[in-house]
């Protein structure tokens, strides 16, 4: 039997608003003392009334537009009723039948292939409180931290268009990139600002067997999404092949054990007794309002990736490296200041030495502290021959360490490269005298000896020799007749 995997995702992303969804409490709660970002509204006290966060609505529409959704003129909030200790009011304010954004798609490149995944809807809701499970001498109990309750949350629901765990992971990374470009979410999975549940099922290609949809929860990283789904593909296929009846259920991923376990049978919408939220007005959106939001949107990753290739002649790979994060893409263009001739050199400096420094120090580009003008100046110093590429890397580190401009560092430390022929010739002469063996090797046809001798010249000048001139003088001296 040949099976096909069908995957749809539900992604929750916290929005980067200053205040919570329905009250004035700060939404920036990460690292705060428990239960300090609270008020009667987000504590769910009787009689407290919610007020819609305008910025959260705007961010949701931006997300919808970036995902090519339609933005209906009329939308509303609904109460989703269920009993769980993380829900302060006994219901969650969410959106049921009339979400803010519908019928879109996300287009992205993965491994050189253009993908398009349907987006069924994007709706706006509030996050729940956080439960901390503890154990005191064998007695288990749970603590409730309400700081997270009421933080604006968008739910993005895809069509079941994904066909493998690997595709699901690639889609999530592309989606995260879009949210970060928009600046609407940190989309940080480790901090819980970006969470994913998956619906996965199997069917045979001839349609003779169609397995039930199983929902997978508790996947806390891109890697665990891929692992959990791969596990589930195998589990479902093996069961169907044995002729077992699978059930529609929710299963949790156990990271340590590398398996999913049944949690409960799947709820249906009617279990939640949705009804329109009586304490909030519906949302009416005019075309002009949506057009204004659209006009203010930044260029999105796919468009920028294409433009970098067309405008700067970069390869797809270089362009992907530079556009992966908006901060890096912005930095690159700020370095160029419209000077396309420099594109290749600047791209090489960013994806080479700068990325290496970021990796080495575990910092983002802004964390390194170098400004675009400074990298531009550094590239200029190399291009006009003031310093060689070797010295430039040291200067780059010094810029990041001190914040000083490359020109200042070169002047203060006397790093300008030595191109003066007379000075270089003297050094070449003394290197040849001190290394008779290498000289003899070279003259016997061992051309590798030249590299060694060039290295010695560099060393004698603290790495500042102009390599092209030094090489030329070395060759000239070695070819001179032997005394
Ligand atoms: Zn509050």
CSV table of C-alpha atoms and ligand atoms in Angstrom, one decimal:
chain,number,residue,atom,x,y,z
A,1,UNK,CA,0.0,0.0,0.0
A,2,UNK,CA,1.4,3.4,-0.9
A,3,UNK,CA,0.4,6.1,1.5
A,4,UNK,CA,0.4,9.8,1.3
A,5,UNK,CA,0.8,12.1,4.3
A,6,UNK,CA,-1.6,15.0,4.8
A,7,UNK,CA,-0.6,17.7,7.2
A,8,UNK,CA,-2.3,21.0,8.2
A,9,UNK,CA,-0.9,23.3,10.9
A,10,UNK,CA,-2.3,25.6,13.5
A,11,UNK,CA,0.2,28.2,14.5
A,12,UNK,CA,-0.2,30.6,17.5
A,13,UNK,CA,2.0,33.7,17.6
A,14,UNK,CA,2.0,36.3,20.3
A,15,UNK,CA,1.8,39.8,19.0
A,16,UNK,CA,4.4,42.4,19.9
A,17,UNK,CA,2.1,45.0,21.3
A,18,UNK,CA,3.0,47.1,24.3
A,19,UNK,CA,-0.2,46.3,26.2
A,20,UNK,CA,-2.4,43.2,26.4
A,21,UNK,CA,-5.3,42.4,24.1
A,22,UNK,CA,-8.2,43.7,26.3
A,23,UNK,CA,-6.5,45.7,29.1
A,24,UNK,CA,-3.7,48.2,29.7
A,25,UNK,CA,-1.3,45.7,31.4
A,26,UNK,CA,2.1,45.4,29.8
A,27,UNK,CA,2.4,42.5,27.4
A,28,UNK,CA,6.1,42.3,27.9
A,29,UNK,CA,6.1,39.7,30.7
A,30,UNK,CA,9.0,37.4,29.9
A,31,UNK,CA,11.2,37.2,33.0
A,32,UNK,CA,8.8,39.2,35.2
A,33,UNK,CA,7.8,38.1,38.7
A,34,UNK,CA,4.7,35.9,38.5
A,35,UNK,CA,1.3,37.7,38.7
A,36,UNK,CA,2.7,41.2,38.4
A,37,UNK,CA,1.3,42.1,35.0
A,38,UNK,CA,-2.3,41.8,36.0
A,39,UNK,CA,-5.5,43.8,36.5
A,40,UNK,CA,-9.2,43.0,37.0
A,41,UNK,CA,-9.7,42.4,33.3
A,42,UNK,CA,-7.0,39.9,32.7
A,43,UNK,CA,-7.6,38.3,36.1
A,44,UNK,CA,-11.2,37.7,34.9
A,45,UNK,CA,-12.8,39.4,37.9
A,46,UNK,CA,-16.6,39.8,37.6
A,47,UNK,CA,-17.8,43.0,36.1
A,48,UNK,CA,-14.4,44.0,34.5
A,49,UNK,CA,-14.9,45.0,30.9
A,50,UNK,CA,-12.5,44.4,28.0
A,51,UNK,CA,-11.4,47.0,25.4
A,52,UNK,CA,-10.0,46.0,22.0
A,53,UNK,CA,-6.3,46.7,21.4
A,54,UNK,CA,-6.2,48.6,18.1
A,55,UNK,CA,-2.6,47.7,17.4
A,56,UNK,CA,-3.3,44.0,17.8
A,57,UNK,CA,-6.0,44.3,15.2
A,58,UNK,CA,-3.6,46.2,12.9
A,59,UNK,CA,-0.9,43.5,13.3
A,60,UNK,CA,-3.4,40.8,12.5
A,61,UNK,CA,-4.5,42.5,9.3
A,62,UNK,CA,-0.8,43.0,8.4
A,63,UNK,CA,-0.2,39.3,8.9
A,64,UNK,CA,-3.3,38.5,6.8
A,65,UNK,CA,-2.2,40.7,4.0
A,66,UNK,CA,1.3,39.3,4.0
A,67,UNK,CA,-0.4,35.8,3.7
A,68,UNK,CA,-2.4,37.0,0.7
A,69,UNK,CA,-5.7,36.8,2.7
A,70,UNK,CA,-9.0,38.5,2.1
A,71,UNK,CA,-9.9,41.0,4.8
A,72,UNK,CA,-13.7,40.9,5.3
A,73,UNK,CA,-15.4,44.2,6.0
A,74,UNK,CA,-17.1,42.7,9.1
A,75,UNK,CA,-15.5,40.7,11.8
A,76,UNK,CA,-16.4,39.9,15.5
A,77,UNK,CA,-15.1,38.3,18.7
A,78,UNK,CA,-16.7,35.2,20.2
A,79,UNK,CA,-16.5,33.5,23.5
A,80,UNK,CA,-14.9,30.0,23.5
A,81,UNK,CA,-16.1,28.3,26.6
A,82,UNK,CA,-14.2,25.5,28.3
A,83,UNK,CA,-13.0,24.6,31.8
A,84,UNK,CA,-9.3,24.7,32.5
A,85,UNK,CA,-7.4,26.4,35.3
A,86,UNK,CA,-5.3,28.5,32.9
A,87,UNK,CA,-8.5,30.3,31.7
A,88,UNK,CA,-9.3,33.1,34.1
A,89,UNK,CA,-12.8,34.0,33.0
A,90,UNK,CA,-13.9,30.4,32.2
A,91,UNK,CA,-13.9,31.4,28.6
A,92,UNK,CA,-11.4,32.7,26.0
A,93,UNK,CA,-12.2,35.7,23.8
A,94,UNK,CA,-11.5,34.4,20.3
A,95,UNK,CA,-13.0,34.6,16.9
A,96,UNK,CA,-15.2,31.8,15.5
A,97,UNK,CA,-17.1,32.1,12.3
A,98,UNK,CA,-16.0,35.6,11.2
A,99,UNK,CA,-12.2,35.9,11.6
A,100,UNK,CA,-10.2,39.0,10.5
A,101,UNK,CA,-8.5,37.3,7.6
A,102,UNK,CA,-9.5,34.4,5.3
A,103,UNK,CA,-8.5,32.4,2.2
A,104,UNK,CA,-4.9,33.3,1.7
A,105,UNK,CA,-1.6,31.5,1.0
A,106,UNK,CA,2.0,31.7,1.8
A,107,UNK,CA,4.5,31.4,-1.0
A,108,UNK,CA,8.2,30.7,-0.3
A,109,UNK,CA,11.3,29.0,-1.7
A,110,UNK,CA,12.6,25.9,-0.2
A,111,UNK,CA,15.6,24.0,-1.6
A,112,UNK,CA,15.2,25.8,-4.9
A,113,UNK,CA,11.5,24.9,-5.2
A,114,UNK,CA,8.7,27.4,-5.1
A,115,UNK,CA,6.0,26.3,-2.6
A,116,UNK,CA,2.5,27.6,-1.9
A,117,UNK,CA,0.6,26.6,1.2
A,118,UNK,CA,-3.1,27.7,1.6
A,119,UNK,CA,-4.0,29.7,4.6
A,120,UNK,CA,-7.6,29.1,5.7
A,121,UNK,CA,-7.8,31.9,8.3
A,122,UNK,CA,-6.0,34.2,10.6
A,123,UNK,CA,-7.8,35.1,13.7
A,124,UNK,CA,-7.1,37.2,16.9
A,125,UNK,CA,-7.6,35.9,20.4
A,126,UNK,CA,-6.1,36.2,23.9
A,127,UNK,CA,-3.4,34.0,25.4
A,128,UNK,CA,-4.1,32.0,28.6
A,129,UNK,CA,-2.3,32.0,31.9
A,130,UNK,CA,0.6,29.8,32.5
A,131,UNK,CA,0.5,26.7,34.7
A,132,UNK,CA,3.6,25.7,36.6
A,133,UNK,CA,3.5,22.1,37.8
A,134,UNK,CA,5.4,21.5,41.0
A,135,UNK,CA,5.9,18.6,43.4
A,136,UNK,CA,6.5,19.0,47.1
A,137,UNK,CA,7.5,15.8,48.8
A,138,UNK,CA,5.3,13.6,46.6
A,139,UNK,CA,2.4,16.0,46.7
A,140,UNK,CA,1.8,17.4,43.2
A,141,UNK,CA,0.2,20.8,42.8
A,142,UNK,CA,0.0,23.6,40.1
A,143,UNK,CA,0.8,27.3,40.3
A,144,UNK,CA,-0.9,29.8,38.1
A,145,UNK,CA,1.0,32.8,36.6
A,146,UNK,CA,-1.5,35.2,35.1
A,147,UNK,CA,1.1,37.4,33.4
A,148,UNK,CA,0.6,35.7,30.1
A,149,UNK,CA,-3.2,35.8,30.3
A,150,UNK,CA,-4.6,38.3,27.8
A,151,UNK,CA,-1.5,38.7,25.7
A,152,UNK,CA,-2.7,39.1,22.1
A,153,UNK,CA,-2.4,35.9,20.1
A,154,UNK,CA,-3.0,35.2,16.5
A,155,UNK,CA,-3.9,31.8,15.2
A,156,UNK,CA,-2.9,31.0,11.7
A,157,UNK,CA,-4.6,27.9,10.2
A,158,UNK,CA,-3.3,26.3,7.0
A,159,UNK,CA,-5.1,24.2,4.5
A,160,UNK,CA,-4.0,20.5,4.6
A,161,UNK,CA,-1.4,21.2,1.9
A,162,UNK,CA,1.7,19.9,3.5
A,163,UNK,CA,2.9,16.4,2.5
A,164,UNK,CA,5.8,15.6,4.8
A,165,UNK,CA,7.3,16.5,8.2
A,166,UNK,CA,10.2,18.2,6.4
A,167,UNK,CA,7.8,20.3,4.4
A,168,UNK,CA,5.9,21.3,7.6
A,169,UNK,CA,9.2,22.4,9.2
A,170,UNK,CA,10.1,24.5,6.1
A,171,UNK,CA,6.7,26.1,6.1
A,172,UNK,CA,7.0,27.1,9.7
A,173,UNK,CA,10.4,28.7,9.2
A,174,UNK,CA,9.1,30.6,6.2
A,175,UNK,CA,6.1,31.8,8.3
A,176,UNK,CA,8.3,32.8,11.2
A,177,UNK,CA,10.4,34.8,8.8
A,178,UNK,CA,7.3,36.7,7.5
A,179,UNK,CA,6.2,37.5,11.0
A,180,UNK,CA,9.6,38.8,11.9
A,181,UNK,CA,9.8,40.9,8.8
A,182,UNK,CA,6.5,42.4,9.7
A,183,UNK,CA,7.7,43.1,13.2
A,184,UNK,CA,4.4,41.8,14.6
A,185,UNK,CA,5.9,39.0,16.7
A,186,UNK,CA,9.3,37.8,18.0
A,187,UNK,CA,8.0,34.4,16.8
A,188,UNK,CA,10.5,32.9,19.3
A,189,UNK,CA,9.6,29.3,19.7
A,190,UNK,CA,11.8,28.7,22.8
A,191,UNK,CA,10.0,31.5,24.7
A,192,UNK,CA,6.6,30.2,23.6
A,193,UNK,CA,5.8,33.2,21.4
A,194,UNK,CA,5.4,30.9,18.4
A,195,UNK,CA,3.7,27.6,18.9
A,196,UNK,CA,2.5,24.9,16.6
A,197,UNK,CA,-0.1,22.1,16.6
A,198,UNK,CA,-0.4,19.8,13.7
A,199,UNK,CA,-3.2,17.7,12.2
A,200,UNK,CA,-1.8,14.7,10.4
A,201,UNK,CA,-3.5,11.8,8.6
A,202,UNK,CA,-2.7,9.2,6.0
A,203,UNK,CA,-4.5,8.1,2.9
A,204,UNK,CA,-3.7,5.7,0.1
A,205,UNK,CA,-3.1,7.2,-3.3
A,206,UNK,CA,-6.1,5.3,-4.7
A,207,UNK,CA,-8.3,6.7,-2.0
A,208,UNK,CA,-9.3,3.2,-0.7
A,209,UNK,CA,-8.1,4.0,2.9
A,210,UNK,CA,-8.4,7.4,4.5
A,211,UNK,CA,-7.1,7.5,8.1
A,212,UNK,CA,-8.6,9.9,10.7
A,213,UNK,CA,-7.1,13.2,11.5
A,214,UNK,CA,-4.8,13.1,14.6
A,215,UNK,CA,-3.9,16.3,16.3
A,216,UNK,CA,-0.4,16.6,17.7
A,217,UNK,CA,0.5,19.0,20.5
A,218,UNK,CA,3.4,19.9,22.7
A,219,UNK,CA,6.1,20.3,20.0
A,220,UNK,CA,8.4,23.0,21.3
A,221,UNK,CA,11.0,23.5,18.5
A,222,UNK,CA,11.2,23.1,14.8
A,223,UNK,CA,13.1,20.0,15.3
A,224,UNK,CA,10.5,18.5,17.5
A,225,UNK,CA,7.8,19.3,15.0
A,226,UNK,CA,9.7,17.4,12.4
A,227,UNK,CA,10.4,14.5,14.7
A,228,UNK,CA,6.9,14.2,16.1
A,229,UNK,CA,5.4,14.2,12.7
A,230,UNK,CA,7.8,11.7,11.4
A,231,UNK,CA,7.0,9.4,14.3
A,232,UNK,CA,3.3,9.8,13.6
A,233,UNK,CA,3.7,9.0,9.9
A,234,UNK,CA,5.3,5.7,10.9
A,235,UNK,CA,2.8,4.9,13.7
A,236,UNK,CA,-0.3,5.6,11.5
A,237,UNK,CA,1.0,3.8,8.5
A,238,UNK,CA,1.9,0.7,10.5
A,239,UNK,CA,-1.5,0.6,12.2
A,240,UNK,CA,-3.4,1.0,8.9
A,241,UNK,CA,-1.3,-1.6,7.2
A,242,UNK,CA,-2.2,-4.0,10.1
A,243,UNK,CA,-5.8,-3.2,9.4
A,244,UNK,CA,-6.2,-1.5,12.7
A,245,UNK,CA,-8.9,1.2,13.2
A,246,UNK,CA,-7.2,4.5,14.1
A,247,UNK,CA,-9.3,7.1,16.1
A,248,UNK,CA,-9.5,10.8,15.7
A,249,UNK,CA,-7.7,12.1,18.8
A,250,UNK,CA,-5.3,14.5,20.3
A,251,UNK,CA,-1.8,13.2,21.0
A,252,UNK,CA,1.1,14.8,22.9
A,253,UNK,CA,4.7,14.7,21.8
A,254,UNK,CA,7.1,13.4,24.5
A,255,UNK,CA,10.4,14.9,23.5
A,256,UNK,CA,12.6,12.7,25.8
A,257,UNK,CA,11.0,9.5,24.7
A,258,UNK,CA,10.7,10.4,21.1
A,259,UNK,CA,7.0,9.3,20.8
A,260,UNK,CA,3.4,10.6,20.9
A,261,UNK,CA,0.9,9.5,23.4
A,262,UNK,CA,-2.9,9.7,23.4
A,263,UNK,CA,-4.2,12.6,25.5
A,264,UNK,CA,-7.9,12.8,24.8
A,265,UNK,CA,-10.4,12.3,22.0
A,266,UNK,CA,-10.6,15.4,19.8
A,267,UNK,CA,-13.1,18.1,20.8
A,268,UNK,CA,-15.5,19.5,18.2
A,269,UNK,CA,-16.5,23.1,17.9
A,270,UNK,CA,-19.9,22.5,19.5
A,271,UNK,CA,-18.1,21.4,22.7
A,272,UNK,CA,-17.0,25.0,23.1
A,273,UNK,CA,-20.5,26.6,22.9
A,274,UNK,CA,-19.2,29.6,20.9
A,275,UNK,CA,-21.3,32.7,21.0
A,276,UNK,CA,-20.7,36.3,20.1
A,277,UNK,CA,-18.8,38.3,22.8
A,278,UNK,CA,-21.4,40.6,24.3
A,279,UNK,CA,-18.9,43.0,25.9
A,280,UNK,CA,-17.2,43.9,22.7
A,281,UNK,CA,-18.4,45.7,19.6
A,282,UNK,CA,-18.0,44.0,16.2
A,283,UNK,CA,-15.2,45.2,13.9
A,284,UNK,CA,-16.0,47.1,10.7
A,285,UNK,CA,-13.1,47.7,8.4
A,286,UNK,CA,-13.3,50.0,5.4
A,287,UNK,CA,-11.3,49.5,2.2
A,288,UNK,CA,-9.4,52.7,2.9
A,289,UNK,CA,-8.3,51.4,6.3
A,290,UNK,CA,-7.0,48.2,4.8
A,291,UNK,CA,-5.3,50.0,2.0
A,292,UNK,CA,-3.6,52.3,4.5
A,293,UNK,CA,-2.2,49.2,6.4
A,294,UNK,CA,-1.1,47.6,3.1
A,295,UNK,CA,0.7,50.7,2.0
A,296,UNK,CA,2.7,50.8,5.3
A,297,UNK,CA,3.9,47.2,5.0
A,298,UNK,CA,7.6,46.4,4.6
A,299,UNK,CA,8.9,44.5,1.6
A,300,UNK,CA,8.4,40.8,2.4
A,301,UNK,CA,11.1,38.1,2.4
A,302,UNK,CA,10.3,36.4,-0.9
A,303,UNK,CA,10.1,39.7,-2.8
A,304,UNK,CA,13.3,40.9,-1.3
A,305,UNK,CA,15.1,37.7,-2.1
A,306,UNK,CA,14.1,38.0,-5.7
A,307,UNK,CA,15.0,41.7,-5.8
A,308,UNK,CA,18.5,41.1,-4.3
A,309,UNK,CA,19.2,38.7,-7.2
A,310,UNK,CA,17.9,41.0,-9.9
A,311,UNK,CA,19.2,44.3,-8.6
A,312,UNK,CA,22.6,43.3,-7.2
A,313,UNK,CA,23.4,40.2,-9.3
A,314,UNK,CA,23.7,38.0,-6.2
A,315,UNK,CA,23.2,34.2,-6.4
A,316,UNK,CA,20.0,32.7,-4.9
A,317,UNK,CA,22.1,31.3,-2.0
A,318,UNK,CA,23.8,34.6,-1.3
A,319,UNK,CA,20.5,36.4,-1.5
A,320,UNK,CA,18.9,33.9,0.9
A,321,UNK,CA,21.7,34.4,3.4
A,322,UNK,CA,21.3,38.1,3.3
A,323,UNK,CA,17.5,38.2,3.4
A,324,UNK,CA,16.9,35.5,6.1
A,325,UNK,CA,16.7,38.2,8.7
A,326,UNK,CA,15.3,41.6,7.9
A,327,UNK,CA,18.0,43.2,10.1
A,328,UNK,CA,20.8,41.8,8.0
A,329,UNK,CA,19.1,42.7,4.7
A,330,UNK,CA,18.6,46.3,5.9
A,331,UNK,CA,22.2,46.4,7.1
A,332,UNK,CA,23.4,45.2,3.6
A,333,UNK,CA,21.4,47.9,1.8
A,334,UNK,CA,22.5,50.6,4.3
A,335,UNK,CA,26.1,49.7,3.6
A,336,UNK,CA,25.6,50.0,-0.1
A,337,UNK,CA,23.9,53.4,0.0
A,338,UNK,CA,22.7,52.7,-3.6
A,339,UNK,CA,26.2,51.8,-4.8
A,340,UNK,CA,25.5,48.5,-6.7
A,341,UNK,CA,29.1,48.1,-7.7
A,342,UNK,CA,30.0,47.3,-4.1
A,343,UNK,CA,27.2,44.7,-3.7
A,344,UNK,CA,29.3,41.6,-4.2
A,345,UNK,CA,32.1,42.8,-1.9
A,346,UNK,CA,29.8,43.9,0.9
A,347,UNK,CA,27.8,40.7,0.6
A,348,UNK,CA,31.0,38.7,1.0
A,349,UNK,CA,32.0,40.6,4.1
A,350,UNK,CA,28.6,40.2,5.7
A,351,UNK,CA,28.1,36.5,4.9
A,352,UNK,CA,31.8,35.7,5.6
A,353,UNK,CA,33.6,37.5,8.5
A,354,UNK,CA,30.6,39.2,10.0
A,355,UNK,CA,28.5,36.0,10.2
A,356,UNK,CA,31.5,34.2,11.6
A,357,UNK,CA,31.8,36.8,14.4
A,358,UNK,CA,28.1,36.5,15.1
A,359,UNK,CA,28.3,32.7,15.3
A,360,UNK,CA,31.5,32.8,17.4
A,361,UNK,CA,30.0,35.3,19.9
A,362,UNK,CA,26.4,34.1,19.8
A,363,UNK,CA,25.2,37.6,18.9
A,364,UNK,CA,22.8,39.1,16.4
A,365,UNK,CA,24.1,41.6,13.9
A,366,UNK,CA,23.0,44.6,16.1
A,367,UNK,CA,24.6,42.8,19.0
A,368,UNK,CA,28.0,43.1,17.3
A,369,UNK,CA,27.7,46.9,17.4
A,370,UNK,CA,29.1,47.6,14.0
A,371,UNK,CA,27.3,50.3,11.9
A,372,UNK,CA,26.7,50.0,8.2
A,373,UNK,CA,28.9,53.1,7.5
A,374,UNK,CA,31.8,51.3,9.3
A,375,UNK,CA,31.6,48.2,7.2
A,376,UNK,CA,31.4,50.4,4.1
A,377,UNK,CA,34.5,52.2,5.2
A,378,UNK,CA,36.3,48.9,5.8
A,379,UNK,CA,35.5,47.6,2.3
A,380,UNK,CA,36.7,50.9,0.9
A,381,UNK,CA,40.0,50.6,2.8
A,382,UNK,CA,40.6,47.1,1.3
A,383,UNK,CA,39.6,48.2,-2.2
A,384,UNK,CA,41.8,51.2,-2.3
A,385,UNK,CA,44.7,49.1,-1.0
A,386,UNK,CA,45.2,50.9,2.4
A,387,UNK,CA,44.9,47.6,4.2
A,388,UNK,CA,45.0,44.0,3.0
A,389,UNK,CA,42.2,41.4,3.6
A,390,UNK,CA,44.0,39.8,6.5
A,391,UNK,CA,44.4,43.0,8.4
A,392,UNK,CA,40.8,43.9,7.6
A,393,UNK,CA,39.6,41.0,9.6
A,394,UNK,CA,41.5,42.2,12.7
A,395,UNK,CA,40.2,45.8,12.1
A,396,UNK,CA,36.6,44.4,11.9
A,397,UNK,CA,37.0,42.8,15.3
A,398,UNK,CA,38.5,46.0,16.7
A,399,UNK,CA,35.5,47.9,15.3
A,400,UNK,CA,33.1,45.6,17.1
A,401,UNK,CA,35.1,45.7,20.3
A,402,UNK,CA,35.7,49.4,20.5
A,403,UNK,CA,33.0,51.0,18.3
A,404,UNK,CA,35.7,53.1,16.6
A,405,UNK,CA,35.7,53.7,12.9
A,406,UNK,CA,38.0,51.5,10.7
A,407,UNK,CA,40.0,54.5,9.5
A,408,UNK,CA,40.7,55.6,13.1
A,409,UNK,CA,41.8,52.1,14.1
A,410,UNK,CA,44.1,51.8,11.1
A,411,UNK,CA,45.7,55.2,11.9
A,412,UNK,CA,46.0,54.5,15.6
A,413,UNK,CA,47.6,51.1,15.3
A,414,UNK,CA,49.6,51.8,12.1
A,415,UNK,CA,47.9,49.0,10.2
A,416,UNK,CA,48.1,50.5,6.8
A,417,UNK,CA,49.6,47.9,4.5
A,418,UNK,CA,53.2,48.2,3.2
A,419,UNK,CA,53.2,48.7,-0.6
A,420,UNK,CA,56.4,50.6,-0.7
A,421,UNK,CA,58.7,48.7,-3.1
A,422,UNK,CA,62.0,49.7,-1.5
A,423,UNK,CA,60.8,48.7,2.0
A,424,UNK,CA,59.3,45.4,0.8
A,425,UNK,CA,62.4,44.6,-1.3
A,426,UNK,CA,64.6,44.9,1.8
A,427,UNK,CA,62.3,42.5,3.7
A,428,UNK,CA,62.2,40.1,0.8
A,429,UNK,CA,66.0,40.1,0.7
A,430,UNK,CA,66.4,39.3,4.3
A,431,UNK,CA,63.8,36.5,4.2
A,432,UNK,CA,65.6,34.9,1.3
A,433,UNK,CA,68.9,35.1,3.2
A,434,UNK,CA,67.3,33.5,6.3
A,435,UNK,CA,65.6,30.7,4.4
A,436,UNK,CA,68.2,29.1,2.0
A,437,UNK,CA,66.5,25.7,2.1
A,438,UNK,CA,63.1,27.1,0.8
A,439,UNK,CA,65.0,29.1,-1.8
A,440,UNK,CA,66.8,26.0,-3.0
A,441,UNK,CA,63.5,24.0,-3.0
A,442,UNK,CA,61.8,26.7,-5.1
A,443,UNK,CA,64.7,26.8,-7.6
A,444,UNK,CA,64.5,23.0,-7.9
A,445,UNK,CA,60.9,23.4,-9.0
A,446,UNK,CA,59.0,23.1,-5.7
A,447,UNK,CA,56.6,26.0,-6.3
A,448,UNK,CA,54.9,25.5,-2.9
A,449,UNK,CA,58.0,27.0,-1.3
A,450,UNK,CA,56.9,30.4,-2.7
A,451,UNK,CA,53.9,30.4,-0.4
A,452,UNK,CA,56.1,29.7,2.6
A,453,UNK,CA,58.4,32.5,1.7
A,454,UNK,CA,55.5,34.9,1.2
A,455,UNK,CA,54.2,33.9,4.6
A,456,UNK,CA,57.6,34.8,6.1
A,457,UNK,CA,57.5,38.3,4.4
A,458,UNK,CA,54.0,38.8,5.9
A,459,UNK,CA,55.2,37.7,9.3
A,460,UNK,CA,58.1,40.1,9.2
A,461,UNK,CA,55.7,42.9,8.6
A,462,UNK,CA,53.1,41.9,11.1
A,463,UNK,CA,50.7,40.8,8.3
A,464,UNK,CA,50.7,44.3,6.7
A,465,UNK,CA,52.6,43.5,3.5
A,466,UNK,CA,50.7,44.2,0.3
A,467,UNK,CA,50.5,40.6,-0.8
A,468,UNK,CA,50.4,41.3,-4.5
A,469,UNK,CA,53.5,43.5,-4.5
A,470,UNK,CA,55.4,41.2,-2.1
A,471,UNK,CA,54.7,38.2,-4.3
A,472,UNK,CA,55.9,40.0,-7.3
A,473,UNK,CA,59.1,41.0,-5.6
A,474,UNK,CA,59.7,37.5,-4.3
A,475,UNK,CA,59.3,36.0,-7.7
A,476,UNK,CA,61.5,38.6,-9.2
A,477,UNK,CA,64.3,37.9,-6.6
A,478,UNK,CA,64.0,34.1,-6.9
A,479,UNK,CA,64.3,34.2,-10.7
A,480,UNK,CA,67.4,36.4,-10.5
A,481,UNK,CA,70.6,34.5,-11.4
A,482,UNK,CA,72.2,32.7,-8.5
A,483,UNK,CA,75.5,34.2,-7.4
B,1,LIG,ZN1,-4.7,43.3,32.7
